[in-house]
mmCIF file of C-alpha atoms in Angstrom:
data_model
loop_
_atom_site.group_PDB
_atom_site.id
_atom_site.type_symbol
_atom_site.label_atom_id
_atom_site.label_comp_id
_atom_site.label_asym_id
_atom_site.label_seq_id
_atom_site.Cartn_x
_atom_site.Cartn_y
_atom_site.Cartn_z
ATOM 1 C CA MET A 170 -26.465 -6.480 10.775
ATOM 2 C CA SER A 171 -28.066 -9.863 10.087
ATOM 3 C CA ASP A 172 -31.819 -11.643 10.756
ATOM 4 C CA LEU A 173 -30.342 -13.330 13.819
ATOM 5 C CA THR A 174 -31.533 -11.824 17.231
ATOM 6 C CA PRO A 175 -28.921 -10.680 19.858
ATOM 7 C CA GLY A 176 -29.724 -13.892 22.046
ATOM 8 C CA GLU A 177 -29.356 -15.915 18.347
ATOM 9 C CA LEU A 178 -26.185 -14.592 17.652
ATOM 10 C CA ASN A 179 -24.697 -14.937 21.401
ATOM 11 C CA ALA A 180 -25.623 -18.781 20.899
ATOM 12 C CA LEU A 181 -23.842 -19.103 17.773
ATOM 13 C CA VAL A 182 -20.927 -17.775 19.170
ATOM 14 C CA SER A 183 -20.623 -19.676 22.182
ATOM 15 C CA LEU A 184 -20.344 -22.909 19.700
ATOM 16 C CA LEU A 185 -17.245 -21.366 18.502
ATOM 17 C CA ASP A 186 -15.218 -23.884 20.831
ATOM 18 C CA ASP A 187 -17.954 -26.779 20.575
ATOM 19 C CA SER A 188 -15.821 -30.315 20.805
ATOM 20 C CA ASP A 189 -17.309 -31.246 17.244
ATOM 21 C CA ARG A 190 -15.124 -29.689 14.593
ATOM 22 C CA GLU A 191 -17.944 -29.853 12.168
ATOM 23 C CA VAL A 192 -20.342 -27.731 14.458
ATOM 24 C CA ARG A 193 -17.123 -25.285 14.340
ATOM 25 C CA MET A 194 -16.912 -25.308 10.935
ATOM 26 C CA HIS A 195 -20.639 -24.804 10.540
ATOM 27 C CA VAL A 196 -20.688 -21.759 13.032
ATOM 28 C CA ARG A 197 -17.983 -19.775 11.055
ATOM 29 C CA ASP A 198 -19.407 -20.360 7.950
ATOM 30 C CA ARG A 199 -22.599 -18.947 9.378
ATOM 31 C CA ILE A 200 -20.933 -16.211 10.814
ATOM 32 C CA ILE A 201 -19.047 -15.336 7.879
ATOM 33 C CA SER A 202 -21.966 -15.052 5.629
ATOM 34 C CA LEU A 203 -23.131 -12.268 8.066
ATOM 35 C CA GLY A 204 -20.495 -10.129 6.212
ATOM 36 C CA ASN A 205 -18.531 -7.331 7.459
ATOM 37 C CA ASP A 206 -21.549 -5.853 9.757
ATOM 38 C CA ILE A 207 -21.211 -8.041 12.310
ATOM 39 C CA ILE A 208 -17.289 -7.035 13.103
ATOM 40 C CA PRO A 209 -18.577 -4.867 15.757
ATOM 41 C CA PHE A 210 -20.397 -7.356 17.709
ATOM 42 C CA LEU A 211 -17.547 -9.896 17.838
ATOM 43 C CA GLU A 212 -15.260 -7.439 18.757
ATOM 44 C CA LYS A 213 -17.464 -6.616 21.909
ATOM 45 C CA LYS A 214 -18.121 -10.394 22.215
ATOM 46 C CA TRP A 215 -14.049 -10.716 22.110
ATOM 47 C CA GLU A 216 -13.452 -8.008 24.836
ATOM 48 C CA ASN A 217 -16.419 -10.024 27.175
ATOM 49 C CA SER A 218 -14.953 -13.241 26.888
ATOM 50 C CA PHE A 219 -13.003 -14.818 29.090
ATOM 51 C CA ASN A 220 -12.659 -17.992 27.303
ATOM 52 C CA PRO A 221 -9.101 -17.853 25.179
ATOM 53 C CA ASP A 222 -10.351 -20.230 22.313
ATOM 54 C CA ILE A 223 -13.286 -18.564 21.981
ATOM 55 C CA GLN A 224 -11.088 -15.110 21.640
ATOM 56 C CA LYS A 225 -8.863 -16.968 19.352
ATOM 57 C CA GLU A 226 -11.546 -18.233 17.156
ATOM 58 C CA ILE A 227 -12.926 -14.962 17.125
ATOM 59 C CA GLU A 228 -10.023 -13.069 15.752
ATOM 60 C CA GLU A 229 -9.772 -15.486 13.306
ATOM 61 C CA LEU A 230 -13.269 -14.582 12.063
ATOM 62 C CA VAL A 231 -12.326 -10.432 12.327
ATOM 63 C CA HIS A 232 -9.425 -11.340 10.461
ATOM 64 C CA ASP A 233 -11.106 -13.697 7.648
ATOM 65 C CA LEU A 234 -13.882 -11.215 7.149
ATOM 66 C CA GLN A 235 -11.870 -8.051 6.953
ATOM 67 C CA PHE A 236 -9.573 -10.251 4.253
ATOM 68 C CA SER A 237 -12.148 -10.489 2.299
ATOM 69 C CA LEU A 238 -13.289 -7.014 2.077
ATOM 70 C CA LEU A 239 -9.867 -6.225 1.344
ATOM 71 C CA LYS A 240 -10.479 -8.849 -1.459
ATOM 72 C CA THR A 241 -13.695 -7.387 -3.017
ATOM 73 C CA ARG A 242 -11.921 -3.686 -2.662
ATOM 74 C CA LEU A 243 -9.091 -4.980 -4.941
ATOM 75 C CA ILE A 244 -10.963 -6.352 -7.529
ATOM 76 C CA ASP A 245 -13.109 -3.549 -7.628
ATOM 77 C CA TRP A 246 -10.290 -1.228 -7.876
ATOM 78 C CA ARG A 247 -8.550 -3.647 -10.380
ATOM 79 C CA ASP A 248 -11.567 -3.318 -12.505
ATOM 80 C CA THR A 249 -12.034 0.555 -12.374
ATOM 81 C CA ASP A 250 -10.594 2.447 -15.507
ATOM 82 C CA ASP A 251 -8.395 4.922 -13.644
ATOM 83 C CA ARG A 252 -6.715 2.850 -10.843
ATOM 84 C CA ASP A 253 -6.233 5.931 -8.336
ATOM 85 C CA LEU A 254 -3.196 5.232 -6.976
ATOM 86 C CA LEU A 255 -4.142 6.665 -3.489
ATOM 87 C CA THR A 256 -7.153 4.078 -3.275
ATOM 88 C CA GLY A 257 -4.956 1.556 -4.118
ATOM 89 C CA LEU A 258 -2.621 2.170 -1.247
ATOM 90 C CA TRP A 259 -5.240 2.662 1.234
ATOM 91 C CA ILE A 260 -6.444 -1.036 -0.028
ATOM 92 C CA ILE A 261 -3.045 -2.226 0.796
ATOM 93 C CA ASN A 262 -2.669 -0.254 3.838
ATOM 94 C CA THR A 263 -6.068 -1.420 5.078
ATOM 95 C CA TYR A 264 -4.211 -5.291 5.463
ATOM 96 C CA GLN A 265 -2.052 -4.296 8.408
ATOM 97 C CA TYR A 266 -4.627 -1.499 9.812
ATOM 98 C CA PRO A 267 -8.216 -2.723 8.423
ATOM 99 C CA ASP A 268 -9.845 0.408 10.494
ATOM 100 C CA LEU A 269 -8.174 3.063 8.482
ATOM 101 C CA GLU A 270 -10.425 5.442 6.793
ATOM 102 C CA TYR A 271 -9.335 6.322 2.932
ATOM 103 C CA SER A 272 -10.499 10.383 4.146
ATOM 104 C CA LYS A 273 -7.577 10.288 6.235
ATOM 105 C CA LEU A 274 -4.678 9.427 4.066
ATOM 106 C CA ASN A 275 -6.576 11.790 1.546
ATOM 107 C CA ALA A 276 -6.304 14.769 4.325
ATOM 108 C CA GLU A 277 -2.631 14.078 5.198
ATOM 109 C CA MET A 278 -1.637 14.014 1.631
ATOM 110 C CA HIS A 279 -3.491 17.035 0.230
ATOM 111 C CA GLN A 280 -1.946 18.890 3.258
ATOM 112 C CA ILE A 281 1.545 17.432 1.844
ATOM 113 C CA TYR A 282 0.141 18.890 -1.467
ATOM 114 C CA PHE A 283 -0.991 22.465 -0.149
ATOM 115 C CA ASP A 284 2.797 22.800 1.560
ATOM 116 C CA VAL A 285 4.025 22.116 -1.898
ATOM 117 C CA TRP A 286 1.964 24.259 -4.043
ATOM 118 C CA THR A 287 2.403 27.180 -1.747
ATOM 119 C CA ALA A 288 6.618 26.893 -2.592
ATOM 120 C CA PHE A 289 5.781 26.743 -6.112
ATOM 121 C CA LYS A 290 5.804 30.003 -8.737
ATOM 122 C CA ASN A 291 4.123 29.787 -12.223
ATOM 123 C CA ASP A 292 7.238 30.116 -14.822
ATOM 124 C CA LEU A 293 9.454 27.385 -13.090
ATOM 125 C CA THR A 294 11.603 25.393 -15.572
ATOM 126 C CA PRO A 295 10.601 21.235 -15.229
ATOM 127 C CA TYR A 296 14.257 20.855 -13.295
ATOM 128 C CA GLU A 297 12.837 24.284 -10.842
ATOM 129 C CA GLN A 298 9.624 22.497 -10.205
ATOM 130 C CA VAL A 299 11.550 19.187 -9.317
ATOM 131 C CA ARG A 300 13.729 20.938 -6.816
ATOM 132 C CA ALA A 301 10.952 22.970 -5.354
ATOM 133 C CA ILE A 302 8.994 19.475 -4.566
ATOM 134 C CA ASN A 303 12.599 17.816 -3.394
ATOM 135 C CA ASN A 304 12.894 21.050 -1.126
ATOM 136 C CA VAL A 305 9.662 20.477 0.477
ATOM 137 C CA LEU A 306 9.607 16.517 0.761
ATOM 138 C CA PHE A 307 13.029 16.362 2.208
ATOM 139 C CA ASN A 308 14.110 19.390 3.612
ATOM 140 C CA THR A 309 10.875 20.865 5.076
ATOM 141 C CA LEU A 310 8.866 18.046 5.924
ATOM 142 C CA ARG A 311 11.996 15.577 6.328
ATOM 143 C CA PHE A 312 11.161 12.448 4.236
ATOM 144 C CA SER A 313 13.846 10.015 4.276
ATOM 145 C CA ALA A 314 15.028 6.744 3.028
ATOM 146 C CA ASN A 315 14.103 4.140 5.889
ATOM 147 C CA THR A 316 17.647 2.497 5.857
ATOM 148 C CA LYS A 317 17.712 0.832 9.493
ATOM 149 C CA ASN A 318 14.184 -1.024 8.930
ATOM 150 C CA PHE A 319 14.409 -1.320 4.982
ATOM 151 C CA HIS A 320 12.645 -4.633 4.730
ATOM 152 C CA SER A 321 9.798 -3.841 7.551
ATOM 153 C CA PRO A 322 6.192 -4.050 6.839
ATOM 154 C CA ALA A 323 5.396 -0.729 7.853
ATOM 155 C CA ASN A 324 7.415 0.737 4.946
ATOM 156 C CA SER A 325 4.747 -0.465 2.758
ATOM 157 C CA MET A 326 2.163 0.812 4.738
ATOM 158 C CA LEU A 327 1.580 4.690 3.638
ATOM 159 C CA SER A 328 0.113 5.625 6.733
ATOM 160 C CA SER A 329 2.984 4.216 8.664
ATOM 161 C CA VAL A 330 5.480 6.067 6.134
ATOM 162 C CA LEU A 331 3.137 9.382 6.744
ATOM 163 C CA ASP A 332 3.808 9.233 10.479
ATOM 164 C CA SER A 333 7.423 8.027 11.037
ATOM 165 C CA LYS A 334 8.329 10.335 7.318
ATOM 166 C CA ARG A 335 10.521 6.829 6.851
ATOM 167 C CA GLY A 336 10.106 5.066 3.862
ATOM 168 C CA ASN A 337 11.560 2.630 1.316
ATOM 169 C CA PRO A 338 11.843 3.791 -2.521
ATOM 170 C CA LEU A 339 8.425 2.842 -3.645
ATOM 171 C CA THR A 340 6.534 4.406 -0.833
ATOM 172 C CA LEU A 341 8.780 7.485 -0.967
ATOM 173 C CA CYS A 342 8.160 7.801 -4.862
ATOM 174 C CA SER A 343 4.254 6.993 -4.467
ATOM 175 C CA ILE A 344 3.922 10.157 -2.082
ATOM 176 C CA TYR A 345 5.874 12.240 -5.008
ATOM 177 C CA LEU A 346 3.938 10.848 -7.908
ATOM 178 C CA LEU A 347 0.600 11.845 -6.047
ATOM 179 C CA VAL A 348 2.015 15.237 -4.892
ATOM 180 C CA ALA A 349 2.767 15.728 -9.016
ATOM 181 C CA LYS A 350 -0.228 14.175 -10.054
ATOM 182 C CA LYS A 351 -1.914 17.019 -8.150
ATOM 183 C CA LEU A 352 0.090 19.856 -9.238
ATOM 184 C CA GLY A 353 -0.414 18.136 -12.831
ATOM 185 C CA LEU A 354 3.254 17.617 -13.746
ATOM 186 C CA PRO A 355 4.561 15.067 -16.452
ATOM 187 C CA ILE A 356 5.925 12.672 -13.351
ATOM 188 C CA TYR A 357 5.364 8.891 -13.272
ATOM 189 C CA GLY A 358 6.773 6.081 -11.648
ATOM 190 C CA VAL A 359 9.705 3.755 -13.581
ATOM 191 C CA ASN A 360 10.234 0.004 -12.250
ATOM 192 C CA LEU A 361 13.897 -0.416 -12.317
ATOM 193 C CA PRO A 362 15.430 -3.656 -10.836
ATOM 194 C CA ASN A 363 16.005 -3.425 -7.149
ATOM 195 C CA LEU A 364 14.901 0.284 -7.265
ATOM 196 C CA PHE A 365 11.775 2.327 -8.156
ATOM 197 C CA VAL A 366 12.598 5.618 -9.129
ATOM 198 C CA LEU A 367 10.249 8.732 -11.084
ATOM 199 C CA THR A 368 10.705 10.364 -14.602
ATOM 200 C CA TYR A 369 9.861 13.496 -15.804
ATOM 201 C CA LYS A 370 8.767 13.107 -19.120
ATOM 202 C CA SER A 371 7.070 15.903 -21.495
ATOM 203 C CA SER A 372 7.475 16.522 -25.191
ATOM 204 C CA ASP A 373 10.248 18.466 -24.185
ATOM 205 C CA VAL A 374 12.470 17.185 -21.800
ATOM 206 C CA THR A 375 13.129 13.915 -20.215
ATOM 207 C CA PHE A 376 15.309 13.123 -16.860
ATOM 208 C CA TYR A 377 14.834 11.002 -13.841
ATOM 209 C CA ILE A 378 14.690 11.313 -10.020
ATOM 210 C CA ASN A 379 15.584 9.270 -7.072
ATOM 211 C CA ALA A 380 13.042 9.925 -4.243
ATOM 212 C CA PHE A 381 15.168 7.612 -2.388
ATOM 213 C CA ASN A 382 18.101 9.733 -2.548
ATOM 214 C CA LYS A 383 16.227 12.886 -1.622
ATOM 215 C CA GLY A 384 15.093 13.596 -5.241
ATOM 216 C CA LEU A 385 18.466 13.556 -7.016
ATOM 217 C CA ILE A 386 18.131 14.222 -10.818
ATOM 218 C CA PHE A 387 19.743 11.945 -12.783
ATOM 219 C CA SER A 388 19.896 10.874 -16.552
ATOM 220 C CA ARG A 389 18.828 7.900 -18.826
ATOM 221 C CA LYS A 390 22.636 7.220 -19.415
ATOM 222 C CA ASP A 391 23.111 6.433 -15.638
ATOM 223 C CA ILE A 392 20.331 4.312 -15.937
ATOM 224 C CA PHE A 393 22.410 2.495 -18.218
ATOM 225 C CA ASN A 394 25.466 2.531 -15.679
ATOM 226 C CA TYR A 395 23.087 1.278 -13.281
ATOM 227 C CA LEU A 396 21.814 -1.888 -15.213
ATOM 228 C CA GLU A 397 25.545 -2.007 -16.322
ATOM 229 C CA GLN A 398 26.448 -2.746 -12.749
ATOM 230 C CA LEU A 399 24.085 -5.071 -12.217
ATOM 231 C CA LYS A 400 24.971 -7.055 -15.189
ATOM 232 C CA ILE A 401 21.099 -6.506 -16.198
ATOM 233 C CA ASP A 402 20.365 -5.585 -20.328
ATOM 234 C CA PRO A 403 18.466 -2.944 -20.442
ATOM 235 C CA LYS A 404 14.779 -3.451 -21.705
ATOM 236 C CA ASP A 405 12.527 -0.708 -22.658
ATOM 237 C CA ASP A 406 10.354 -0.732 -19.031
ATOM 238 C CA TYR A 407 13.444 0.322 -17.390
ATOM 239 C CA PHE A 408 13.123 3.608 -19.120
ATOM 240 C CA GLU A 409 9.763 4.137 -19.617
ATOM 241 C CA PRO A 410 6.737 5.076 -17.468
ATOM 242 C CA CYS A 411 4.665 2.392 -15.058
ATOM 243 C CA ALA A 412 1.171 1.798 -14.766
ATOM 244 C CA HIS A 413 -0.700 2.286 -11.245
ATOM 245 C CA LEU A 414 -1.174 -1.712 -11.486
ATOM 246 C CA GLN A 415 2.579 -2.320 -11.670
ATOM 247 C CA ILE A 416 3.429 0.059 -8.714
ATOM 248 C CA MET A 417 0.492 -2.147 -6.571
ATOM 249 C CA LEU A 418 1.874 -5.208 -7.996
ATOM 250 C CA ARG A 419 5.695 -4.027 -6.876
ATOM 251 C CA MET A 420 4.282 -2.790 -3.232
ATOM 252 C CA PHE A 421 2.504 -6.368 -2.767
ATOM 253 C CA ARG A 422 5.813 -8.217 -3.517
ATOM 254 C CA ASN A 423 7.623 -6.042 -1.251
ATOM 255 C CA LEU A 424 5.206 -6.896 1.514
ATOM 256 C CA GLU A 425 5.313 -10.456 0.489
ATOM 257 C CA ASN A 426 9.366 -10.319 1.018
ATOM 258 C CA SER A 427 9.052 -8.187 4.535
ATOM 259 C CA PHE A 428 6.670 -10.995 6.052
ATOM 260 C CA GLU A 429 9.280 -13.561 4.378
ATOM 261 C CA LYS A 430 12.069 -12.207 5.870
ATOM 262 C CA LEU A 431 9.955 -12.408 9.508
ATOM 263 C CA GLY A 432 8.911 -15.742 8.762
ATOM 264 C CA GLU A 433 4.871 -15.231 8.725
ATOM 265 C CA ALA A 434 3.902 -17.745 6.445
ATOM 266 C CA ASP A 435 0.087 -17.345 6.896
ATOM 267 C CA LYS A 436 0.574 -13.329 5.818
ATOM 268 C CA VAL A 437 2.799 -14.329 2.571
ATOM 269 C CA GLY A 438 -0.159 -16.526 1.427
ATOM 270 C CA GLU A 439 -2.367 -14.274 1.492
ATOM 271 C CA ILE A 440 0.074 -11.592 0.028
ATOM 272 C CA LYS A 441 0.561 -14.049 -2.773
ATOM 273 C CA GLU A 442 -3.585 -14.228 -2.982
ATOM 274 C CA LEU A 443 -3.997 -10.723 -3.190
ATOM 275 C CA ILE A 444 -1.013 -10.423 -6.248
ATOM 276 C CA ALA A 445 -2.965 -12.949 -8.187
ATOM 277 C CA LEU A 446 -5.855 -11.148 -7.712
ATOM 278 C CA LEU A 447 -4.375 -8.052 -9.702
ATOM 279 C CA ASN A 448 -3.046 -10.461 -11.908
ATOM 280 C CA ASP A 449 -6.547 -12.073 -12.881
ATOM 281 C CA GLN A 450 -7.624 -9.839 -16.117
#
């Protein structure tokens, strides 16, 4: 874990409430330099401490270490060729739940895929394929729109959506996308203003899917009508598939908006930092 003995680590942590600010900052920097392996030790110290000042310092240290790890993972994801969507959603999830294992999300998504796959037949038309997915996701598994707590940060956390079966347009579409990809279907995300939807796009057929409305199937003309109602000029981006990077950026912006509504300025600042990392290419 480090080149320090347990006694030296204990002595270091005990200086976190030193009256000299310069000493405290030096101690913080030294602990952070030890990396994430120090977190279990810090958590143990927090549990055994009766000093609220030291406990607060430890909480901030652990958060800083976890946030640093999240940024490293996000940069690694950004710089990979495939930018795997589930990996990206797991990284976002660790902002709120830093101990969440990727394997847990992967296993839950695989079970959903298996439930859908068993309802599939080989000779289904594209529309029948989508109706089969809709039936499993929205009728059997009972995923639905979280209209009561639309702006909750939990709506941007895949683990929370999988637990509650309630999500916003982006998380519900993401679940749909992950299932469709494993099925080998040409289904992609579409970045509409104020709404995220899906498109089934092959050489033979193109139509759209609203996962926030139980997989409602609609047409290109419906998107024109939607944009007209919003008084927004049509752009190609509103009809064509978007990249996983755009899904991640939109997820982070949703999260930023959620924290703004809750008045959590520190978290808003951190999410802006993560958005900047994704945009820094």
